[in-house]
Short mmCIF file of C-alpha atoms in Angstrom, two decimals:
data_model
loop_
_atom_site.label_atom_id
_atom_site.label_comp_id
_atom_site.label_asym_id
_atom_site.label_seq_id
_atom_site.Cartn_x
_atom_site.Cartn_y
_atom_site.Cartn_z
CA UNK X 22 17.94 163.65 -5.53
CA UNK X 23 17.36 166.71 -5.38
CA UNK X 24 15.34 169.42 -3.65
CA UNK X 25 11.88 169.34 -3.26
CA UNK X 26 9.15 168.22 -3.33
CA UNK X 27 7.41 165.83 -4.32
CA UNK X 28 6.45 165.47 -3.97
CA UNK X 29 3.88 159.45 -5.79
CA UNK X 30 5.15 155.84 -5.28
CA UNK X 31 4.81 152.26 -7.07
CA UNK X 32 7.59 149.53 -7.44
CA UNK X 33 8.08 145.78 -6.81
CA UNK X 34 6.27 143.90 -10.03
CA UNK X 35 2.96 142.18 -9.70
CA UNK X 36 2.02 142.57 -5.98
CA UNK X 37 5.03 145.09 -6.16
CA UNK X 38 3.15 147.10 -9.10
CA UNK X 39 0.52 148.32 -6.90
CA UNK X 40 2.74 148.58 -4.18
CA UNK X 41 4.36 151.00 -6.79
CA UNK X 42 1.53 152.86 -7.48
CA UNK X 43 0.52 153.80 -3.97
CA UNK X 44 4.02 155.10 -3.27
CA UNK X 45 4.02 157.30 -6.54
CA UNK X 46 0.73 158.99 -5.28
CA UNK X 47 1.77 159.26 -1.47
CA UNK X 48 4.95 161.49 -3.21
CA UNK X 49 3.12 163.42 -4.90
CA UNK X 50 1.74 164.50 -1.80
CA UNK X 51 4.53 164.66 0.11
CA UNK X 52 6.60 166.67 -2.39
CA UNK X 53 3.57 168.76 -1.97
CA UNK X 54 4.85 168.94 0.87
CA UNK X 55 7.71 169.86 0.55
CA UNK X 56 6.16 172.44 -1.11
CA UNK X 57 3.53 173.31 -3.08
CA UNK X 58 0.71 170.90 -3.39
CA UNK X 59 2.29 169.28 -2.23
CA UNK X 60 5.76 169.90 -3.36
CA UNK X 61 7.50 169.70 -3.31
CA UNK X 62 8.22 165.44 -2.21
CA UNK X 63 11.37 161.53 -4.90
CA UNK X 64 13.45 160.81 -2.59
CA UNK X 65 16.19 158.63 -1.45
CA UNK X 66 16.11 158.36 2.38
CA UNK X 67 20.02 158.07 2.18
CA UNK X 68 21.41 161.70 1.96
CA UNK X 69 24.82 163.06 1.25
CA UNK X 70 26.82 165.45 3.80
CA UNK X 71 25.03 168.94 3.45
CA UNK X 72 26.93 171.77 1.52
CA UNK X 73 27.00 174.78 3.86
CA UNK X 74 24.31 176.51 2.83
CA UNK X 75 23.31 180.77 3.47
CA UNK X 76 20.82 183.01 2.65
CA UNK X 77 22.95 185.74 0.81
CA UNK X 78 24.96 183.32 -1.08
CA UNK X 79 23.80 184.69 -4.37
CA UNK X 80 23.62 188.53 -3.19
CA UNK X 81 26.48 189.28 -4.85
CA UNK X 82 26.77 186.66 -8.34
CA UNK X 83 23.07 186.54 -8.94
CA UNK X 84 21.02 189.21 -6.59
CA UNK X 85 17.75 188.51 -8.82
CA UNK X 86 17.24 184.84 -9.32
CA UNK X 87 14.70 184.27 -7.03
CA UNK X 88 12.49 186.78 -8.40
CA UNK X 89 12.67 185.08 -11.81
CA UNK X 90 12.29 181.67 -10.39
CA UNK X 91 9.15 183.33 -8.83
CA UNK X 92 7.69 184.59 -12.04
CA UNK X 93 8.26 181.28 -14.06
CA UNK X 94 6.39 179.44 -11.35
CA UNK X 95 3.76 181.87 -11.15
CA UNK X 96 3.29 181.70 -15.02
CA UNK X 97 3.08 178.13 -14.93
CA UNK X 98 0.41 177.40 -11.65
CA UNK X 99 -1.96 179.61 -13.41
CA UNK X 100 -1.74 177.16 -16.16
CA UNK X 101 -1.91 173.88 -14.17
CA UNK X 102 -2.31 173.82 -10.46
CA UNK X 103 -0.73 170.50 -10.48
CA UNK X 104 2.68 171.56 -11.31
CA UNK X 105 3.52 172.64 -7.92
CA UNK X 106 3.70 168.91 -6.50
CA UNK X 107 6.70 167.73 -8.43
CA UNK X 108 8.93 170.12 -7.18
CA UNK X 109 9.32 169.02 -3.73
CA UNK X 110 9.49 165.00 -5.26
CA UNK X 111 13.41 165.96 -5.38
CA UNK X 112 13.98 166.31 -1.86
CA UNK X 113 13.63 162.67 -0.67
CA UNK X 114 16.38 161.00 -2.51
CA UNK X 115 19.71 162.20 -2.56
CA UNK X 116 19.36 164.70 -0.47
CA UNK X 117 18.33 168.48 -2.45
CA UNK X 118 20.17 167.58 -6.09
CA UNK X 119 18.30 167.40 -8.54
CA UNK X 120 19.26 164.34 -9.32
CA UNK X 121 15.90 163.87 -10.23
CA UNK X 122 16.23 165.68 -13.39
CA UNK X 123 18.38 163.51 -15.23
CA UNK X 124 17.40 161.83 -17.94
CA UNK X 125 18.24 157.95 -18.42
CA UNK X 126 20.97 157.06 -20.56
CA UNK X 127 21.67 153.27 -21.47
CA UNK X 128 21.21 150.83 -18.67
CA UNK X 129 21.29 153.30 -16.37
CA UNK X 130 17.59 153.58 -15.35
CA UNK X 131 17.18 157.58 -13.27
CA UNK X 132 15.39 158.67 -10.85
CA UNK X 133 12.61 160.12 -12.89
CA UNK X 134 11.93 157.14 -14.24
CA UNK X 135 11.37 154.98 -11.48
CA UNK X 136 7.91 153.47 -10.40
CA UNK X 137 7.58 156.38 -7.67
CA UNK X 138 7.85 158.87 -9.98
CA UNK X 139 5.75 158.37 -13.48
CA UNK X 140 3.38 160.82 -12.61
CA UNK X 141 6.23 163.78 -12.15
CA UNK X 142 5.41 166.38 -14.37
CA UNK X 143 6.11 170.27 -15.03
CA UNK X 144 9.82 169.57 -15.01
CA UNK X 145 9.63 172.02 -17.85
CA UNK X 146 9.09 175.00 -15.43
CA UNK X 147 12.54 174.58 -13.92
CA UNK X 148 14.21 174.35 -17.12
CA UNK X 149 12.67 177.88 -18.17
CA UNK X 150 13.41 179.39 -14.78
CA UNK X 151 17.28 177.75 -15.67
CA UNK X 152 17.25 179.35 -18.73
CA UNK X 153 16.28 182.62 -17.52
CA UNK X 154 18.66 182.68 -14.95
CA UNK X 155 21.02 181.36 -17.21
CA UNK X 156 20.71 184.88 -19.48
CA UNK X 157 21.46 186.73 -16.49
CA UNK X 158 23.56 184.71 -14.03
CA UNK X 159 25.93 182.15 -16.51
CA UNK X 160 27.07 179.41 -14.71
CA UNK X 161 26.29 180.56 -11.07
CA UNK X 162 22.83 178.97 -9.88
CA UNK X 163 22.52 175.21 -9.62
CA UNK X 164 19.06 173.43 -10.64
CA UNK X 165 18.74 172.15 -6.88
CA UNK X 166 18.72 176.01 -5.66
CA UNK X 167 16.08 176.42 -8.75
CA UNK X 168 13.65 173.65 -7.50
CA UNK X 169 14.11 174.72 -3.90
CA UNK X 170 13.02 178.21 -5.01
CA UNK X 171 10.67 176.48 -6.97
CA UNK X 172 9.20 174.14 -3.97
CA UNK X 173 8.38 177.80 -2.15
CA UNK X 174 7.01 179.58 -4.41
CA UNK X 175 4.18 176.59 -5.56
CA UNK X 176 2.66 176.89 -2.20
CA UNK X 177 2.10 180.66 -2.03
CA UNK X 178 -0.40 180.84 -4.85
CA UNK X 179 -2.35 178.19 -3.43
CA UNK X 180 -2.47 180.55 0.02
CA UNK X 181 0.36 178.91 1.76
CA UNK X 182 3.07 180.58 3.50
CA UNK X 183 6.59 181.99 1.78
CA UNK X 184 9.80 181.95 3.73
CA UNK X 185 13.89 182.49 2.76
CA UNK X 186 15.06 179.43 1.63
CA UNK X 187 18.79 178.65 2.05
CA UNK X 188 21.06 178.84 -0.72
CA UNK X 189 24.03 177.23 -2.26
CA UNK X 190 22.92 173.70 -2.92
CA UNK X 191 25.05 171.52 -5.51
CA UNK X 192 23.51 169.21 -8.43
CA UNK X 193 23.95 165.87 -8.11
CA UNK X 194 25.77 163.69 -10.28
CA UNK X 195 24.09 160.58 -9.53
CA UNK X 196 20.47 159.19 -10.32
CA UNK X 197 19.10 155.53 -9.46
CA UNK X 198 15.39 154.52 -10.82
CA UNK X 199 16.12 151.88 -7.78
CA UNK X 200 17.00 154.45 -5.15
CA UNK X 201 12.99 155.51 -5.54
CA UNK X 202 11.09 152.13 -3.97
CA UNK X 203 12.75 153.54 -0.50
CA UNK X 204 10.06 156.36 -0.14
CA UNK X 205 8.15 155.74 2.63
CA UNK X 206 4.11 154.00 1.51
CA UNK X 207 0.81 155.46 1.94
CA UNK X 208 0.55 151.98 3.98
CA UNK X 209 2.72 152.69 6.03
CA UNK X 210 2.16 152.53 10.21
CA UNK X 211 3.99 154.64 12.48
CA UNK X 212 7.07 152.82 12.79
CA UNK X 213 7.84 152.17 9.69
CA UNK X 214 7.18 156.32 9.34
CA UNK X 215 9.72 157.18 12.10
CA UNK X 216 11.85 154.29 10.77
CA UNK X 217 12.05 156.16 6.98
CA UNK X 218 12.01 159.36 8.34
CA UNK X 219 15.20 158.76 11.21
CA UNK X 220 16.83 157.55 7.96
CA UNK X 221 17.51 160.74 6.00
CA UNK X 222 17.86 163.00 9.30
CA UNK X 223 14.35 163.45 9.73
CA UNK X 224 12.32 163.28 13.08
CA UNK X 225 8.24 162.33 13.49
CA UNK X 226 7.71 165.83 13.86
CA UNK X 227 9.17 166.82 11.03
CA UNK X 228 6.88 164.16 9.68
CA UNK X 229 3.70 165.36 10.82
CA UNK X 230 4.57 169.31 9.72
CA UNK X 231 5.61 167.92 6.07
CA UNK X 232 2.41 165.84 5.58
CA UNK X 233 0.22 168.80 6.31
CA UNK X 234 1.02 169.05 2.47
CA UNK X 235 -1.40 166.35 1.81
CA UNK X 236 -4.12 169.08 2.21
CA UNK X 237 -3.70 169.87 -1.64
CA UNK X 238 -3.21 167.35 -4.37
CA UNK X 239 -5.07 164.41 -5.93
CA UNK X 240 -4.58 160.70 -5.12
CA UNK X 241 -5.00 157.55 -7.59
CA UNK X 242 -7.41 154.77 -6.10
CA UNK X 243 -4.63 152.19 -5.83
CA UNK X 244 -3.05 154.03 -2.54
CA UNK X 245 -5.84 153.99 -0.62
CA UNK X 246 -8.09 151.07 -2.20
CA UNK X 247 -6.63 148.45 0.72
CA UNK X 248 -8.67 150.14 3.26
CA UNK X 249 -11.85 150.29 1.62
CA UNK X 250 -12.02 146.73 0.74
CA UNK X 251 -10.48 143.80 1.82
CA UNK X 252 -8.89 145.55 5.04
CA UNK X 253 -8.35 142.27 6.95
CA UNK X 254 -9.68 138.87 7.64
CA UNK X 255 -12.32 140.30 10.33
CA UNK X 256 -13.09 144.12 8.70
CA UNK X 257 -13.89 144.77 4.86
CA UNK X 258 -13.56 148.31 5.56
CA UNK X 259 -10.63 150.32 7.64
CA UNK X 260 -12.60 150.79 11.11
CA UNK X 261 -10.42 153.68 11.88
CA UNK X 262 -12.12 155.21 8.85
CA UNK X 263 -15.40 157.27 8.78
CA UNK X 264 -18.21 155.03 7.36
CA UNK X 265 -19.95 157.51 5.09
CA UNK X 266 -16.09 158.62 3.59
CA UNK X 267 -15.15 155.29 3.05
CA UNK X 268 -18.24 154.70 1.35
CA UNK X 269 -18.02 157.82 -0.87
CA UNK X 270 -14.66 156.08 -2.00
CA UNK X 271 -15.77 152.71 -3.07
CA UNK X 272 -18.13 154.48 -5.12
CA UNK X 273 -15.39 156.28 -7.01
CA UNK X 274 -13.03 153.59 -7.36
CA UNK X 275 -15.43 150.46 -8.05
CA UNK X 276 -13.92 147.12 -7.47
CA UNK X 277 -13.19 146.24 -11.18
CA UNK X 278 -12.00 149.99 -12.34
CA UNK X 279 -9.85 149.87 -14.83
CA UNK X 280 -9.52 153.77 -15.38
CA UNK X 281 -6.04 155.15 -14.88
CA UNK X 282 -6.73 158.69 -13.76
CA UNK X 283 -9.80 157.24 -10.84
CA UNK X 284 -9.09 158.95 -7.20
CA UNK X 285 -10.17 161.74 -5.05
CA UNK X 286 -9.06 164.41 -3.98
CA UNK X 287 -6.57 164.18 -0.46
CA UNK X 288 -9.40 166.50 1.04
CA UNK X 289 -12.51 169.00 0.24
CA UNK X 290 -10.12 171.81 -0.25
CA UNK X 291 -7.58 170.71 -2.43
CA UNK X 292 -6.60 174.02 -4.21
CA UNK X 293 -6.28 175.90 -1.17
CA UNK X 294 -2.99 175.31 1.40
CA UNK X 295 -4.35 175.43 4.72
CA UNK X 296 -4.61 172.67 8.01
CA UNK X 297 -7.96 171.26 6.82
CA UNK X 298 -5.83 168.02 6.43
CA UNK X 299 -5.20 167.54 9.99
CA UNK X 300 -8.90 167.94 10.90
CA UNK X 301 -9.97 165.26 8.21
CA UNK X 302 -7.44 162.77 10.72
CA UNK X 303 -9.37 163.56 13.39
CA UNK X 304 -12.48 162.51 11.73
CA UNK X 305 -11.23 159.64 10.56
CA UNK X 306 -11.21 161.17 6.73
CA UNK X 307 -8.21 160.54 5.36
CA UNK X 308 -6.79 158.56 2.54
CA UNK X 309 -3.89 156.87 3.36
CA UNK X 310 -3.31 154.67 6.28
CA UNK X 311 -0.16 156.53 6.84
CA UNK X 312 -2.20 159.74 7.43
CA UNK X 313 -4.58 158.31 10.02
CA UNK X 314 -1.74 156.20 11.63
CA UNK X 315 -0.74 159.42 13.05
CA UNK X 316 -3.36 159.12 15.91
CA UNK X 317 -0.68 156.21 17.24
CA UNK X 318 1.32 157.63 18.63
CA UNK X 319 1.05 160.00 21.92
CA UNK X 320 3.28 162.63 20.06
CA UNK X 321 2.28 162.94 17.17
CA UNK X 322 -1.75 162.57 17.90
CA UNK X 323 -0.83 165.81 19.71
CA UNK X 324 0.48 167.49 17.31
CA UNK X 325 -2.23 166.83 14.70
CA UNK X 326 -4.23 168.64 17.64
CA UNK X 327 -2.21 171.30 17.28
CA UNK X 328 -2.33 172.00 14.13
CA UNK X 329 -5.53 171.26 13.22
CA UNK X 330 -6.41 173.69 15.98
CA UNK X 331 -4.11 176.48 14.51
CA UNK X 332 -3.00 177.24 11.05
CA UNK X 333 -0.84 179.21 12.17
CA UNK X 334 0.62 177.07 13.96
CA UNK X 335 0.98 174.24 11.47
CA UNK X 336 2.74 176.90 9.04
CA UNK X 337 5.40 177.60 11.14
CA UNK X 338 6.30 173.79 11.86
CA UNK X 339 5.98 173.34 7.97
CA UNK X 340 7.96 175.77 7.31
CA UNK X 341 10.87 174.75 9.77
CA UNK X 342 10.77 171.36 8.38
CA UNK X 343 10.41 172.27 4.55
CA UNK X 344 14.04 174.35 5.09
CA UNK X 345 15.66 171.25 7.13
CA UNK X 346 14.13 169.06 4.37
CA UNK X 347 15.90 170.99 1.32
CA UNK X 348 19.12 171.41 3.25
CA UNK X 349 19.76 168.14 2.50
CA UNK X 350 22.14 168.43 -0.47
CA UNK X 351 25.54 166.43 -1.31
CA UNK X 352 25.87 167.83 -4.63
CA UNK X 353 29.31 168.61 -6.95
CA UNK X 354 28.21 170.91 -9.61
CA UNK X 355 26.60 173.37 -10.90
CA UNK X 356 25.03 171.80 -13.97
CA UNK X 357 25.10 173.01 -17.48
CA UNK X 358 22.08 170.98 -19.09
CA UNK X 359 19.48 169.23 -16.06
CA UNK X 360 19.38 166.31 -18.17
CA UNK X 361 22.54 165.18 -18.18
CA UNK X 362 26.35 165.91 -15.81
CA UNK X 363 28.65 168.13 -17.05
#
C-alpha cells in the first residue's frame, strides 16, 4: 500500500464484523498518524525492499510539486477536516504505494475495499493534486510521493508540525482487500503492538510517536464499546479506565445503538494536533485499549511521560517516525491513472 496515513479497521464476519469495525476506526487514527488527523494510517505489515529515496529527487524534473500538492490539500481541509486521515491509511500495507488507490476489478477485491478501510474518504484530493502535477510535470511524480506530500501537509493546518519528506517512492502494482485484516486492533495489548509493529520494520517507539496522531480524529462506538461493557467475567467496565469517561461513553453509545455514525471524539481537542493525547493515557482517558496498554510496558510508559510532558518533544519523535514510516515503498511505476496499473 501505499504512503500514508491512515490512517480504521473491521474484518472476520459475524464476531469478525465488529472485529472489522474497530480496526477500520483504529486506522483512521493511525493514518492520522501518519499524518494528518491522523493521516495519514491501510496497511499491510509486510513491506517491499525500499526504493532509495532523496530529498532533491524532483529538483530538477518537477521543482514545484510539492507546492501544488500543498495547495490542493489546503483547499480541501478547509472543506472537511476529515480528509486529512486517509492519507496516511496507505502507509501500513505495502509499504508507501499507493496501492491503496486502486480500484477493484473482477474477483480481485483491493485494498480500498477491504473491511479496514470503508470509511477512507477524500481520495479525490490526490487525484486533483495528480492532475495538477500532471499539467506541469507529465509522467514524473508517482501517486505514493503525492500522498506522502499529502500525509504532511494534513497535519499543518490542524497546528502540527511540517518537515521534508523523502522523495522518489514507486506505485504499487498490487492491491489485496485481504492484506487489510493485518492492521494492528484498537484491542490490541502491548505485545501484540510490538509484535505488528517489528513486522513492517517498525519499533515500540516508533509506535508510541505515530499514535500521538490519535489526538485528532473521531472514533465509531464499536472500537472501544468492549471496555465499557462487558470487559470481563469480574469488571463490567475497563478498570484501567477513568470512571466518569467511561461513563460519558456508555451514554453515547447505548447498549442497543443501532446508529452508524455513534462515537466520540479520540480526545477534547480533536481539531487541533498537539500531545493532549498522551495526557488523556495518563488519566486513564483514552479510547482504545491499545492506547492505554501503553502504560505496560517500562519503555513506553516513559515515553508517554515524555511526551505528554513536552510537545515539543513528541513532534520531533513523530516526525522521525512519520519519514521512516513512508520510506517504506516497493513500488514499479509511476502510474498513469490511480485506479488502475499501467
Amino acid at each position: 500500500m501505499g504512503p500514508h496515513l491512515s490512517i480504521n479497521l473491521q474484518c472476520f464476519h459475524a464476531k469478525a464484523e465488529l472485529e472489522a469495525a474497530n480496526k477500520q476506526d483504529y486506522f483512521f487514527s493511525m493514518t492520522l498518524i501518519v499524518a494528518l488527523l491522523s493521516l495519514l494510517i491501510v496497511v499491510l505489515w509486510v513491506s517491499s525492499p525500499a526504493n532509495a529515496l532523496s530529498l532533491n529527487y524532483y529538483e530538477k524534473t518537477c521543482p514545484d510539486v510539492e507546492v501544488i500538492v500543498a495547495k490542493a490539500v489546503t483547499r480541501a481541509t478547509m472543506k472537511d477536516k476529515t480528509v486529512s486521515t486517509t492519507f496516511s491509511g496507505c502507509i501500513f500495507t505495502t509499504g508507501c504505494d499507493a496501492s491503496v488507490l486502486l480500484y477493484s476489478k473482477g474477483d480481485n477485491k483491493v485494498e480500498k475495499d477491504g473491511p479496514a478501510s470503508l470509511s477512507l474518504h477524500g481520495f479525490y484530493v490526490i487525484e486533483t493534486a495528480k492532475k495538477e502535477v500532471e499539467a506541469l510535470c507529465p509522467g514524473v511524480v508517482s501517486y505514493a510521493d503525492i500522498l506522502a506530500f499529502a500525509a504532511r501537509d494534513a497535519v499543518v493546518p490542524s497546528g502540527g508540525p511540517t518537515w521534508d519528506v523523502p522523495k522518489g517512492r514507486k506505485d504499487g502494482r498490487t492491491s489485496k482487500a485481504s492484506e487489510t485484516i493485518q492492521l494492528p486492533a484498537p484491542t490490541f495489548n502491548i505485545s501484540q503492538l510490538q509484535q505488528s509493529f517489528s513486522q513492517i520494520g517498525l519499533s515500540m517507539d516508533d509506535r508510541v510517536a505515530l499514535s500521538g496522531g490519535h489526538t485528532i480524529g473521531f472514533s465509531h462506538c464499536s472500537s472501544f464499546q468492549n471496555r465499557i461493557r462487558n470487559f470481563n467475567a469480574t469488571h463490567d467496565i475497563d478498570p484501567t479506565m477513568h470512571p466518569s469517561f467511561a461513563a460519558s461513553l456508555r451514554s453515547v453509545c447505548p447498549i442497543n445503538n443501532k446508529a452508524k455514525n455513534t462515537g466520540a471524539t479520540m480526545d477534547p481537542s480533536s481539531t487541533t494536533f498537539d500531545n493532549t493525547y498522551y495526557k488523556l493515557i495518563l488519566q486513564g482517558k483514552t479510547l482504545f485499549s491499545s492506547d492505554q496498554a501503553l502504560l505496560t510496558n517500562p519503555k513506553t510508559k516513559d515515553l508517554v511521560y515524555k511526551f505528554a510532558s513536552s510537545k515539543q518533544t513528541f513532534e520531533k519523535a513523530f516526525i522521525n517516525s512519520m519519514i521512516k514510516m513512508s520510506s517504506l515503498n516497493g513500488g514499479q511505476e509511476i502510474r498513469k491513472n490511480c485506479r488502475i496499473v499501467n
